[in-house]
Amino acid sequence: MLALRLTRGSHPLVLMRRLLLATASAGVGFLLLCTLGYASGHPAHASSSVLRLLWCAVPLAATVQFAVAVARTDPSTRPRPGLFASGLGPARLAVLAAISTAVSTTLGSVVALLFFLHLRGDLTGLPFDGGAAEFLGAGTPLPLAAVLTLLALVPLAASVAGGLALRSRPVAPSEAQAAEEDLAPAPTPKGLPWGVALTAAGLAVEAYASRGSSGSPFPLPGRLDSTPAAVLAGWTLTAVGLAMAGPGLTHLCGRLLQAVRPGAVRLLAGRVLMDEASRIGRPLGIVCAVLSGVIAASTLWTDGPRPFGPLTALGAVLVLGCTTATLLTTALEAKQARARTAGTLLRLGAPASALRTAAVLRALVLLAVFAPLTWAIAELAALPLTE
């Protein structure tokens, strides 16, 4: 009941993030149900159904990541020392965040179920002249236990991940502790070498998977099950590697800003990037992996018309949308964490234009480092598939 009351009284921006989370949950639930419908209608193609289910893990992971970011930026779950007096410690706040996440994602799963049943013709007649009947398995019965299990995947995974992420978050420090923390530099991220190694391994797996596939490069459009599983494994390794390397690269961007006789604005921008490397670096690396996959796919399909199938297009939109929304939400969380420092600088007489210039510098240096990296990885991924 408390979670519902906090949801009703939330800021419109918070409600919009929860609505986006519900939309993403609906999209993933629909993909999972489509996989079940295809398996029910085509029992002889069990391997294709398993591969479709594996591909659904990518948008599922992106949705769970977005759910964690939404839970971390929710003002109602932010730990404050005064809440301990009312019995709302870190553990109960984590449970409250898990319940709020479960409400949003369950709403999306219900919408996905209704839309899926409508397209199958189970509620009314077949829409679109039965055009969706083949890949939805219309006319074949669906096992109720499997439907409920698939629909519960997103709410369960998102709630558990959000609760665990908030349970480990520390209570807001006092003023003296905050001043002391502002004078201790953030530790340097240690995952850059492992990230580089995993990215290289992923590219090698993708290159090996493309051997002997001349004339049919990476046939992803149209059907989710037409891409080799090894390509999915290689892309997953690349994405994990870039996520691990992202904090280290962001930390290096902060050092780059402070190189060669920096002024006050460059020092401020570089120090902020170094402090926030662990927070925003991982979403940056994941966005880099997703965009590199999109660029590689676009270079492979420029020679002839090969339109995306509806399920592939939906999965791509979900992954792109969730990863981008996660990055923006994490940037908002970082801005909220810097609010105390920014207020202190303004009280000391620092001009507001200096803070805005520092923010622009941070965005530019990140773009200058991650954009060429994204393009290079996309070209390396597409090169063996075009030969």
mmCIF file of C-alpha atoms in Angstrom:
data_model
loop_
_atom_site.group_PDB
_atom_site.id
_atom_site.type_symbol
_atom_site.label_atom_id
_atom_site.label_comp_id
_atom_site.label_asym_id
_atom_site.label_seq_id
_atom_site.Cartn_x
_atom_site.Cartn_y
_atom_site.Cartn_z
ATOM 1 C CA MET A 1 0.000 0.000 0.000
ATOM 2 C CA LEU A 2 2.856 2.384 0.806
ATOM 3 C CA ALA A 3 4.424 1.690 -2.595
ATOM 4 C CA LEU A 4 1.151 2.541 -4.352
ATOM 5 C CA ARG A 5 0.783 5.788 -2.389
ATOM 6 C CA LEU A 6 4.332 6.822 -3.210
ATOM 7 C CA THR A 7 3.673 6.020 -6.861
ATOM 8 C CA ARG A 8 0.559 8.215 -6.932
ATOM 9 C CA GLY A 9 2.423 11.132 -5.358
ATOM 10 C CA SER A 10 5.552 10.874 -7.487
ATOM 11 C CA HIS A 11 6.954 13.570 -9.738
ATOM 12 C CA PRO A 12 5.751 13.408 -13.382
ATOM 13 C CA LEU A 13 9.301 12.596 -14.525
ATOM 14 C CA VAL A 14 9.401 9.626 -12.152
ATOM 15 C CA LEU A 15 6.011 8.448 -13.414
ATOM 16 C CA MET A 16 7.247 8.751 -16.997
ATOM 17 C CA ARG A 17 10.250 6.545 -16.224
ATOM 18 C CA ARG A 18 7.979 3.942 -14.673
ATOM 19 C CA LEU A 19 5.691 4.104 -17.696
ATOM 20 C CA LEU A 20 8.692 3.549 -19.970
ATOM 21 C CA LEU A 21 9.680 0.583 -17.820
ATOM 22 C CA ALA A 22 6.170 -0.850 -18.147
ATOM 23 C CA THR A 23 6.358 -0.382 -21.920
ATOM 24 C CA ALA A 24 9.692 -2.180 -22.107
ATOM 25 C CA SER A 25 8.309 -4.996 -19.962
ATOM 26 C CA ALA A 26 5.349 -5.299 -22.321
ATOM 27 C CA GLY A 27 7.662 -5.549 -25.328
ATOM 28 C CA VAL A 28 9.836 -8.255 -23.762
ATOM 29 C CA GLY A 29 6.764 -10.178 -22.575
ATOM 30 C CA PHE A 30 5.336 -10.072 -26.086
ATOM 31 C CA LEU A 31 8.598 -11.427 -27.546
ATOM 32 C CA LEU A 32 8.623 -14.265 -25.018
ATOM 33 C CA LEU A 33 5.004 -15.138 -25.753
ATOM 34 C CA CYS A 34 5.717 -15.069 -29.494
ATOM 35 C CA THR A 35 8.504 -17.577 -28.888
ATOM 36 C CA LEU A 36 6.090 -19.808 -26.989
ATOM 37 C CA GLY A 37 3.473 -19.470 -29.719
ATOM 38 C CA TYR A 38 6.010 -20.394 -32.401
ATOM 39 C CA ALA A 39 7.126 -23.436 -30.390
ATOM 40 C CA SER A 40 3.525 -24.562 -29.925
ATOM 41 C CA GLY A 41 2.703 -24.158 -33.606
ATOM 42 C CA HIS A 42 5.936 -25.718 -34.890
ATOM 43 C CA PRO A 43 6.838 -28.626 -32.583
ATOM 44 C CA ALA A 44 9.242 -30.040 -35.178
ATOM 45 C CA HIS A 45 11.458 -26.935 -35.015
ATOM 46 C CA ALA A 46 12.598 -27.239 -31.412
ATOM 47 C CA SER A 47 16.103 -25.899 -32.103
ATOM 48 C CA SER A 48 14.703 -22.793 -33.771
ATOM 49 C CA SER A 49 12.453 -22.165 -30.776
ATOM 50 C CA VAL A 50 15.392 -22.457 -28.376
ATOM 51 C CA LEU A 51 17.421 -20.003 -30.451
ATOM 52 C CA ARG A 52 14.508 -17.556 -30.478
ATOM 53 C CA LEU A 53 14.348 -17.820 -26.697
ATOM 54 C CA LEU A 54 18.090 -17.119 -26.470
ATOM 55 C CA TRP A 55 17.687 -13.967 -28.548
ATOM 56 C CA CYS A 56 14.956 -12.799 -26.164
ATOM 57 C CA ALA A 57 17.567 -12.757 -23.391
ATOM 58 C CA VAL A 58 19.167 -9.644 -24.934
ATOM 59 C CA PRO A 59 16.130 -7.315 -24.599
ATOM 60 C CA LEU A 60 15.365 -8.963 -21.242
ATOM 61 C CA ALA A 61 18.800 -8.013 -19.914
ATOM 62 C CA ALA A 62 18.445 -4.471 -21.283
ATOM 63 C CA THR A 63 15.055 -4.104 -19.570
ATOM 64 C CA VAL A 64 16.411 -5.353 -16.237
ATOM 65 C CA GLN A 65 19.292 -2.886 -16.481
ATOM 66 C CA PHE A 66 16.836 -0.070 -17.114
ATOM 67 C CA ALA A 67 14.710 -1.212 -14.163
ATOM 68 C CA VAL A 68 17.729 -0.991 -11.854
ATOM 69 C CA ALA A 69 18.504 2.518 -13.094
ATOM 70 C CA VAL A 70 14.883 3.597 -12.545
ATOM 71 C CA ALA A 71 14.898 2.176 -9.015
ATOM 72 C CA ARG A 72 18.146 3.944 -8.136
ATOM 73 C CA THR A 73 16.860 7.349 -9.257
ATOM 74 C CA ASP A 74 13.477 7.042 -7.532
ATOM 75 C CA PRO A 75 13.330 9.768 -4.841
ATOM 76 C CA SER A 76 11.015 7.693 -2.662
ATOM 77 C CA THR A 77 13.684 4.979 -2.242
ATOM 78 C CA ARG A 78 16.600 7.305 -1.551
ATOM 79 C CA PRO A 79 18.126 6.479 1.860
ATOM 80 C CA ARG A 80 17.986 9.317 4.412
ATOM 81 C CA PRO A 81 19.034 9.230 8.063
ATOM 82 C CA GLY A 82 15.623 10.519 9.227
ATOM 83 C CA LEU A 83 13.842 7.473 7.795
ATOM 84 C CA PHE A 84 15.452 5.161 10.333
ATOM 85 C CA ALA A 85 13.258 6.656 13.075
ATOM 86 C CA SER A 86 10.148 5.490 11.190
ATOM 87 C CA GLY A 87 11.559 2.019 10.581
ATOM 88 C CA LEU A 88 12.465 2.512 6.904
ATOM 89 C CA GLY A 89 16.054 1.383 6.784
ATOM 90 C CA PRO A 90 18.034 0.232 3.734
ATOM 91 C CA ALA A 91 16.458 -3.234 3.764
ATOM 92 C CA ARG A 92 12.871 -1.963 3.791
ATOM 93 C CA LEU A 93 13.650 0.684 1.198
ATOM 94 C CA ALA A 94 15.038 -2.069 -1.019
ATOM 95 C CA VAL A 95 11.819 -4.052 -0.553
ATOM 96 C CA LEU A 96 9.799 -0.921 -1.369
ATOM 97 C CA ALA A 97 11.797 -0.410 -4.560
ATOM 98 C CA ALA A 98 11.306 -4.063 -5.516
ATOM 99 C CA ILE A 99 7.546 -3.757 -5.037
ATOM 100 C CA SER A 100 7.366 -0.554 -7.121
ATOM 101 C CA THR A 101 9.382 -2.216 -9.883
ATOM 102 C CA ALA A 102 7.179 -5.302 -9.740
ATOM 103 C CA VAL A 103 4.038 -3.186 -10.113
ATOM 104 C CA SER A 104 5.342 -1.426 -13.235
ATOM 105 C CA THR A 105 6.699 -4.549 -14.916
ATOM 106 C CA THR A 106 3.645 -6.659 -14.065
ATOM 107 C CA LEU A 107 1.437 -4.035 -15.684
ATOM 108 C CA GLY A 108 3.546 -4.330 -18.823
ATOM 109 C CA SER A 109 3.314 -8.128 -18.774
ATOM 110 C CA VAL A 110 -0.489 -7.979 -18.544
ATOM 111 C CA VAL A 111 -0.627 -5.608 -21.526
ATOM 112 C CA ALA A 112 1.663 -7.958 -23.470
ATOM 113 C CA LEU A 113 -0.612 -10.907 -22.725
ATOM 114 C CA LEU A 114 -3.748 -9.069 -23.852
ATOM 115 C CA PHE A 115 -2.099 -7.852 -27.065
ATOM 116 C CA PHE A 116 -0.711 -11.318 -27.799
ATOM 117 C CA LEU A 117 -4.085 -12.980 -27.306
ATOM 118 C CA HIS A 118 -5.714 -10.335 -29.493
ATOM 119 C CA LEU A 119 -3.279 -10.939 -32.362
ATOM 120 C CA ARG A 120 -3.758 -14.714 -32.061
ATOM 121 C CA GLY A 121 -7.508 -14.290 -32.336
ATOM 122 C CA ASP A 122 -8.176 -15.803 -28.905
ATOM 123 C CA LEU A 123 -10.177 -12.767 -27.781
ATOM 124 C CA THR A 124 -11.791 -11.771 -31.096
ATOM 125 C CA GLY A 125 -11.272 -12.678 -34.720
ATOM 126 C CA LEU A 126 -7.810 -12.692 -36.270
ATOM 127 C CA PRO A 127 -6.743 -9.072 -36.996
ATOM 128 C CA PHE A 128 -4.739 -7.989 -40.053
ATOM 129 C CA ASP A 129 -6.358 -10.792 -42.090
ATOM 130 C CA GLY A 130 -4.417 -13.396 -40.117
ATOM 131 C CA GLY A 131 -1.020 -11.997 -41.118
ATOM 132 C CA ALA A 132 0.427 -12.655 -37.666
ATOM 133 C CA ALA A 133 -0.979 -16.155 -37.326
ATOM 134 C CA GLU A 134 2.165 -18.006 -38.471
ATOM 135 C CA PHE A 135 4.734 -16.669 -36.009
ATOM 136 C CA LEU A 136 2.206 -16.494 -33.139
ATOM 137 C CA GLY A 137 1.038 -20.096 -33.485
ATOM 138 C CA ALA A 138 -2.616 -19.143 -33.828
ATOM 139 C CA GLY A 139 -5.025 -22.035 -33.446
ATOM 140 C CA THR A 140 -2.743 -24.118 -31.208
ATOM 141 C CA PRO A 141 -3.313 -24.362 -27.447
ATOM 142 C CA LEU A 142 -0.813 -22.706 -25.108
ATOM 143 C CA PRO A 143 0.271 -24.322 -21.820
ATOM 144 C CA LEU A 144 -0.889 -22.069 -18.999
ATOM 145 C CA ALA A 145 2.131 -22.797 -16.796
ATOM 146 C CA ALA A 146 4.540 -21.796 -19.570
ATOM 147 C CA VAL A 147 2.624 -18.562 -20.227
ATOM 148 C CA LEU A 148 2.690 -17.559 -16.561
ATOM 149 C CA THR A 149 6.361 -18.499 -16.232
ATOM 150 C CA LEU A 150 7.432 -16.418 -19.212
ATOM 151 C CA LEU A 151 5.341 -13.444 -18.136
ATOM 152 C CA ALA A 152 6.847 -13.597 -14.636
ATOM 153 C CA LEU A 153 10.436 -13.480 -15.911
ATOM 154 C CA VAL A 154 10.656 -9.706 -16.332
ATOM 155 C CA PRO A 155 8.901 -8.718 -13.057
ATOM 156 C CA LEU A 156 10.876 -11.258 -11.049
ATOM 157 C CA ALA A 157 14.289 -10.444 -12.549
ATOM 158 C CA ALA A 158 13.740 -6.676 -12.450
ATOM 159 C CA SER A 159 12.450 -6.687 -8.866
ATOM 160 C CA VAL A 160 15.275 -8.842 -7.537
ATOM 161 C CA ALA A 161 17.936 -6.833 -9.373
ATOM 162 C CA GLY A 162 16.502 -3.495 -8.253
ATOM 163 C CA GLY A 163 16.162 -4.629 -4.645
ATOM 164 C CA LEU A 164 19.713 -5.971 -4.494
ATOM 165 C CA ALA A 165 21.116 -2.802 -6.079
ATOM 166 C CA LEU A 166 19.407 -0.580 -3.513
ATOM 167 C CA ARG A 167 20.149 -2.822 -0.550
ATOM 168 C CA SER A 168 23.877 -2.280 -1.037
ATOM 169 C CA ARG A 169 23.531 1.499 -1.420
ATOM 170 C CA PRO A 170 24.858 3.411 1.618
ATOM 171 C CA VAL A 171 22.866 5.871 3.687
ATOM 172 C CA ALA A 172 23.283 9.542 2.760
ATOM 173 C CA PRO A 173 26.336 10.884 4.654
ATOM 174 C CA SER A 174 26.308 13.743 7.065
ATOM 175 C CA GLU A 175 27.761 17.143 6.154
ATOM 176 C CA ALA A 176 31.133 16.387 7.773
ATOM 177 C CA GLN A 177 31.358 12.986 6.085
ATOM 178 C CA ALA A 178 30.351 14.532 2.769
ATOM 179 C CA ALA A 179 33.057 17.179 3.008
ATOM 180 C CA GLU A 180 35.619 14.493 3.832
ATOM 181 C CA GLU A 181 34.473 12.305 0.917
ATOM 182 C CA ASP A 182 34.781 15.233 -1.496
ATOM 183 C CA LEU A 183 38.536 15.426 -0.609
ATOM 184 C CA ALA A 184 39.265 11.646 -1.271
ATOM 185 C CA PRO A 185 39.807 10.813 -4.957
ATOM 186 C CA ALA A 186 37.751 8.008 -6.404
ATOM 187 C CA PRO A 187 39.675 4.758 -7.002
ATOM 188 C CA THR A 188 40.762 3.927 -10.516
ATOM 189 C CA PRO A 189 38.554 1.255 -12.156
ATOM 190 C CA LYS A 190 40.376 -2.035 -12.610
ATOM 191 C CA GLY A 191 38.332 -3.696 -15.348
ATOM 192 C CA LEU A 192 39.884 -2.125 -18.457
ATOM 193 C CA PRO A 193 42.367 -4.960 -19.306
ATOM 194 C CA TRP A 194 39.703 -7.644 -18.814
ATOM 195 C CA GLY A 195 37.246 -5.607 -20.846
ATOM 196 C CA VAL A 196 39.676 -5.318 -23.743
ATOM 197 C CA ALA A 197 40.375 -9.053 -23.596
ATOM 198 C CA LEU A 198 36.678 -9.987 -23.605
ATOM 199 C CA THR A 199 35.941 -7.578 -26.460
ATOM 200 C CA ALA A 200 38.728 -9.121 -28.535
ATOM 201 C CA ALA A 201 37.457 -12.604 -27.698
ATOM 202 C CA GLY A 202 33.935 -11.660 -28.755
ATOM 203 C CA LEU A 203 35.125 -10.298 -32.087
ATOM 204 C CA ALA A 204 37.145 -13.480 -32.631
ATOM 205 C CA VAL A 205 34.105 -15.666 -31.929
ATOM 206 C CA GLU A 206 32.005 -13.654 -34.390
ATOM 207 C CA ALA A 207 34.715 -13.984 -37.042
ATOM 208 C CA TYR A 208 34.949 -17.732 -36.478
ATOM 209 C CA ALA A 209 31.169 -18.113 -36.643
ATOM 210 C CA SER A 210 31.104 -16.446 -40.056
ATOM 211 C CA ARG A 211 33.476 -18.985 -41.657
ATOM 212 C CA GLY A 212 31.891 -20.838 -44.554
ATOM 213 C CA SER A 213 28.879 -18.501 -44.738
ATOM 214 C CA SER A 214 29.770 -16.684 -47.958
ATOM 215 C CA GLY A 215 26.781 -15.383 -49.849
ATOM 216 C CA SER A 216 24.614 -15.420 -46.705
ATOM 217 C CA PRO A 217 26.149 -12.929 -44.283
ATOM 218 C CA PHE A 218 24.475 -12.638 -40.911
ATOM 219 C CA PRO A 219 20.860 -13.318 -41.997
ATOM 220 C CA LEU A 220 19.226 -11.649 -39.014
ATOM 221 C CA PRO A 221 16.303 -9.763 -40.649
ATOM 222 C CA GLY A 222 12.978 -11.454 -41.035
ATOM 223 C CA ARG A 223 13.351 -14.229 -38.454
ATOM 224 C CA LEU A 224 14.942 -14.244 -35.041
ATOM 225 C CA ASP A 225 16.077 -17.834 -35.441
ATOM 226 C CA SER A 226 18.040 -17.328 -38.672
ATOM 227 C CA THR A 227 21.268 -16.131 -36.999
ATOM 228 C CA PRO A 228 23.839 -18.644 -35.733
ATOM 229 C CA ALA A 229 24.034 -18.992 -31.969
ATOM 230 C CA ALA A 230 27.804 -18.419 -32.108
ATOM 231 C CA VAL A 231 27.222 -14.900 -33.446
ATOM 232 C CA LEU A 232 24.979 -14.188 -30.456
ATOM 233 C CA ALA A 233 27.647 -15.563 -28.120
ATOM 234 C CA GLY A 234 30.322 -13.413 -29.755
ATOM 235 C CA TRP A 235 28.228 -10.268 -29.555
ATOM 236 C CA THR A 236 27.441 -11.023 -25.901
ATOM 237 C CA LEU A 237 31.151 -11.341 -25.102
ATOM 238 C CA THR A 238 31.793 -8.051 -26.889
ATOM 239 C CA ALA A 239 29.028 -6.310 -24.960
ATOM 240 C CA VAL A 240 30.279 -7.639 -21.614
ATOM 241 C CA GLY A 241 33.822 -6.584 -22.500
ATOM 242 C CA LEU A 242 32.767 -3.056 -23.409
ATOM 243 C CA ALA A 243 30.713 -2.818 -20.208
ATOM 244 C CA MET A 244 33.783 -3.787 -18.193
ATOM 245 C CA ALA A 245 36.048 -1.426 -20.126
ATOM 246 C CA GLY A 246 33.629 1.516 -19.973
ATOM 247 C CA PRO A 247 34.539 2.735 -16.451
ATOM 248 C CA GLY A 248 38.253 2.604 -17.240
ATOM 249 C CA LEU A 249 37.780 4.495 -20.503
ATOM 250 C CA THR A 250 35.646 7.119 -18.738
ATOM 251 C CA HIS A 251 38.365 7.522 -16.102
ATOM 252 C CA LEU A 252 40.918 8.008 -18.877
ATOM 253 C CA CYS A 253 38.659 10.672 -20.408
ATOM 254 C CA GLY A 254 38.798 12.526 -17.102
ATOM 255 C CA ARG A 255 42.574 12.366 -17.095
ATOM 256 C CA LEU A 256 42.630 13.539 -20.705
ATOM 257 C CA LEU A 257 40.616 16.635 -19.784
ATOM 258 C CA GLN A 258 43.109 17.554 -17.074
ATOM 259 C CA ALA A 259 46.193 17.153 -19.258
ATOM 260 C CA VAL A 260 48.417 19.985 -20.566
ATOM 261 C CA ARG A 261 48.025 22.904 -18.121
ATOM 262 C CA PRO A 262 44.266 22.751 -17.458
ATOM 263 C CA GLY A 263 42.196 25.653 -16.209
ATOM 264 C CA ALA A 264 39.557 25.579 -13.505
ATOM 265 C CA VAL A 265 36.773 24.422 -15.845
ATOM 266 C CA ARG A 266 38.807 21.572 -17.303
ATOM 267 C CA LEU A 267 39.939 20.513 -13.843
ATOM 268 C CA LEU A 268 36.348 20.439 -12.653
ATOM 269 C CA ALA A 269 35.132 18.513 -15.704
ATOM 270 C CA GLY A 270 37.962 15.987 -15.496
ATOM 271 C CA ARG A 271 37.561 15.438 -11.770
ATOM 272 C CA VAL A 272 33.826 14.827 -12.161
ATOM 273 C CA LEU A 273 34.448 12.263 -14.912
ATOM 274 C CA MET A 274 36.994 10.457 -12.777
ATOM 275 C CA ASP A 275 34.612 10.381 -9.804
ATOM 276 C CA GLU A 276 31.676 9.175 -11.906
ATOM 277 C CA ALA A 277 33.601 6.664 -14.019
ATOM 278 C CA SER A 278 32.216 3.644 -12.198
ATOM 279 C CA ARG A 279 28.636 4.955 -12.361
ATOM 280 C CA ILE A 280 28.302 6.062 -15.989
ATOM 281 C CA GLY A 281 31.068 4.033 -17.614
ATOM 282 C CA ARG A 282 29.208 0.736 -17.693
ATOM 283 C CA PRO A 283 26.043 2.122 -19.385
ATOM 284 C CA LEU A 284 28.288 3.944 -21.853
ATOM 285 C CA GLY A 285 30.042 0.705 -22.739
ATOM 286 C CA ILE A 286 26.734 -1.107 -23.254
ATOM 287 C CA VAL A 287 25.405 1.676 -25.491
ATOM 288 C CA CYS A 288 28.665 1.463 -27.436
ATOM 289 C CA ALA A 289 28.139 -2.288 -27.927
ATOM 290 C CA VAL A 290 24.537 -1.857 -29.065
ATOM 291 C CA LEU A 291 25.342 0.943 -31.499
ATOM 292 C CA SER A 292 28.270 -1.006 -32.932
ATOM 293 C CA GLY A 293 25.901 -3.904 -33.596
ATOM 294 C CA VAL A 294 23.448 -1.586 -35.335
ATOM 295 C CA ILE A 295 26.200 -0.063 -37.478
ATOM 296 C CA ALA A 296 27.554 -3.501 -38.395
ATOM 297 C CA ALA A 297 24.076 -4.657 -39.380
ATOM 298 C CA SER A 298 23.488 -1.551 -41.502
ATOM 299 C CA THR A 299 26.750 -2.075 -43.405
ATOM 300 C CA LEU A 300 25.818 -5.687 -44.139
ATOM 301 C CA TRP A 301 22.407 -4.900 -45.588
ATOM 302 C CA THR A 302 23.097 -1.942 -47.834
ATOM 303 C CA ASP A 303 23.514 -3.995 -51.006
ATOM 304 C CA GLY A 304 19.983 -5.355 -51.308
ATOM 305 C CA PRO A 305 16.512 -4.915 -49.852
ATOM 306 C CA ARG A 306 16.201 -7.258 -46.882
ATOM 307 C CA PRO A 307 13.582 -5.750 -44.574
ATOM 308 C CA PHE A 308 13.582 -6.456 -40.881
ATOM 309 C CA GLY A 309 10.981 -8.838 -39.609
ATOM 310 C CA PRO A 310 8.544 -7.530 -37.002
ATOM 311 C CA LEU A 311 10.049 -9.467 -34.091
ATOM 312 C CA THR A 312 13.608 -8.489 -34.964
ATOM 313 C CA ALA A 313 12.583 -4.851 -35.292
ATOM 314 C CA LEU A 314 10.790 -4.957 -31.932
ATOM 315 C CA GLY A 315 13.793 -6.532 -30.226
ATOM 316 C CA ALA A 316 16.157 -3.958 -31.720
ATOM 317 C CA VAL A 317 13.927 -1.072 -30.638
ATOM 318 C CA LEU A 318 13.716 -2.488 -27.119
ATOM 319 C CA VAL A 319 17.470 -2.910 -26.774
ATOM 320 C CA LEU A 320 18.254 0.519 -28.231
ATOM 321 C CA GLY A 321 15.561 2.252 -26.213
ATOM 322 C CA CYS A 322 16.375 0.565 -22.893
ATOM 323 C CA THR A 323 20.128 1.072 -23.130
ATOM 324 C CA THR A 324 19.744 4.722 -24.124
ATOM 325 C CA ALA A 325 17.178 5.332 -21.380
ATOM 326 C CA THR A 326 19.502 3.633 -18.874
ATOM 327 C CA LEU A 327 22.353 5.928 -19.864
ATOM 328 C CA LEU A 328 20.182 9.040 -19.535
ATOM 329 C CA THR A 329 18.770 7.857 -16.202
ATOM 330 C CA THR A 330 22.254 7.122 -14.886
ATOM 331 C CA ALA A 331 23.377 10.585 -15.973
ATOM 332 C CA LEU A 332 20.440 12.011 -14.004
ATOM 333 C CA GLU A 333 21.504 9.977 -10.976
ATOM 334 C CA ALA A 334 25.016 11.366 -11.300
ATOM 335 C CA LYS A 335 23.627 14.900 -11.505
ATOM 336 C CA GLN A 336 21.620 14.305 -8.333
ATOM 337 C CA ALA A 337 24.753 13.036 -6.592
ATOM 338 C CA ARG A 338 26.627 16.206 -7.633
ATOM 339 C CA ALA A 339 23.887 18.562 -6.441
ATOM 340 C CA ARG A 340 25.572 19.190 -3.076
ATOM 341 C CA THR A 341 28.944 19.934 -4.681
ATOM 342 C CA ALA A 342 27.383 22.190 -7.326
ATOM 343 C CA GLY A 343 25.506 24.130 -4.638
ATOM 344 C CA THR A 344 28.712 24.586 -2.657
ATOM 345 C CA LEU A 345 30.550 25.944 -5.705
ATOM 346 C CA LEU A 346 27.737 28.383 -6.435
ATOM 347 C CA ARG A 347 27.757 29.615 -2.838
ATOM 348 C CA LEU A 348 31.511 30.166 -3.084
ATOM 349 C CA GLY A 349 30.991 32.441 -6.079
ATOM 350 C CA ALA A 350 31.600 30.127 -9.027
ATOM 351 C CA PRO A 351 29.592 31.277 -12.073
ATOM 352 C CA ALA A 352 26.823 28.995 -13.285
ATOM 353 C CA SER A 353 28.256 29.232 -16.802
ATOM 354 C CA ALA A 354 31.384 27.445 -15.594
ATOM 355 C CA LEU A 355 29.325 24.467 -14.461
ATOM 356 C CA ARG A 356 27.497 24.357 -17.803
ATOM 357 C CA THR A 357 30.783 24.599 -19.714
ATOM 358 C CA ALA A 358 32.221 21.747 -17.655
ATOM 359 C CA ALA A 359 29.174 19.611 -18.492
ATOM 360 C CA VAL A 360 29.593 20.339 -22.215
ATOM 361 C CA LEU A 361 33.291 19.451 -22.024
ATOM 362 C CA ARG A 362 32.502 16.140 -20.371
ATOM 363 C CA ALA A 363 29.985 15.269 -23.086
ATOM 364 C CA LEU A 364 32.379 16.247 -25.871
ATOM 365 C CA VAL A 365 35.345 14.267 -24.593
ATOM 366 C CA LEU A 366 33.172 11.180 -24.041
ATOM 367 C CA LEU A 367 31.824 11.515 -27.570
ATOM 368 C CA ALA A 368 35.337 11.958 -28.956
ATOM 369 C CA VAL A 369 36.518 8.725 -27.303
ATOM 370 C CA PHE A 370 33.482 6.426 -27.530
ATOM 371 C CA ALA A 371 32.271 7.364 -31.035
ATOM 372 C CA PRO A 372 35.458 6.221 -32.856
ATOM 373 C CA LEU A 373 35.583 3.144 -30.627
ATOM 374 C CA THR A 374 32.005 2.249 -31.583
ATOM 375 C CA TRP A 375 32.739 2.677 -35.287
ATOM 376 C CA ALA A 376 35.955 0.627 -35.081
ATOM 377 C CA ILE A 377 34.262 -2.283 -33.305
ATOM 378 C CA ALA A 378 31.391 -2.195 -35.813
ATOM 379 C CA GLU A 379 33.811 -2.365 -38.730
ATOM 380 C CA LEU A 380 35.779 -5.208 -37.139
ATOM 381 C CA ALA A 381 32.569 -7.135 -36.471
ATOM 382 C CA ALA A 382 31.242 -6.657 -40.015
ATOM 383 C CA LEU A 383 34.533 -7.271 -41.851
ATOM 384 C CA PRO A 384 34.592 -11.098 -41.707
ATOM 385 C CA LEU A 385 30.894 -11.259 -42.575
ATOM 386 C CA THR A 386 31.281 -9.244 -45.778
ATOM 387 C CA GLU A 387 34.178 -11.211 -47.225
#
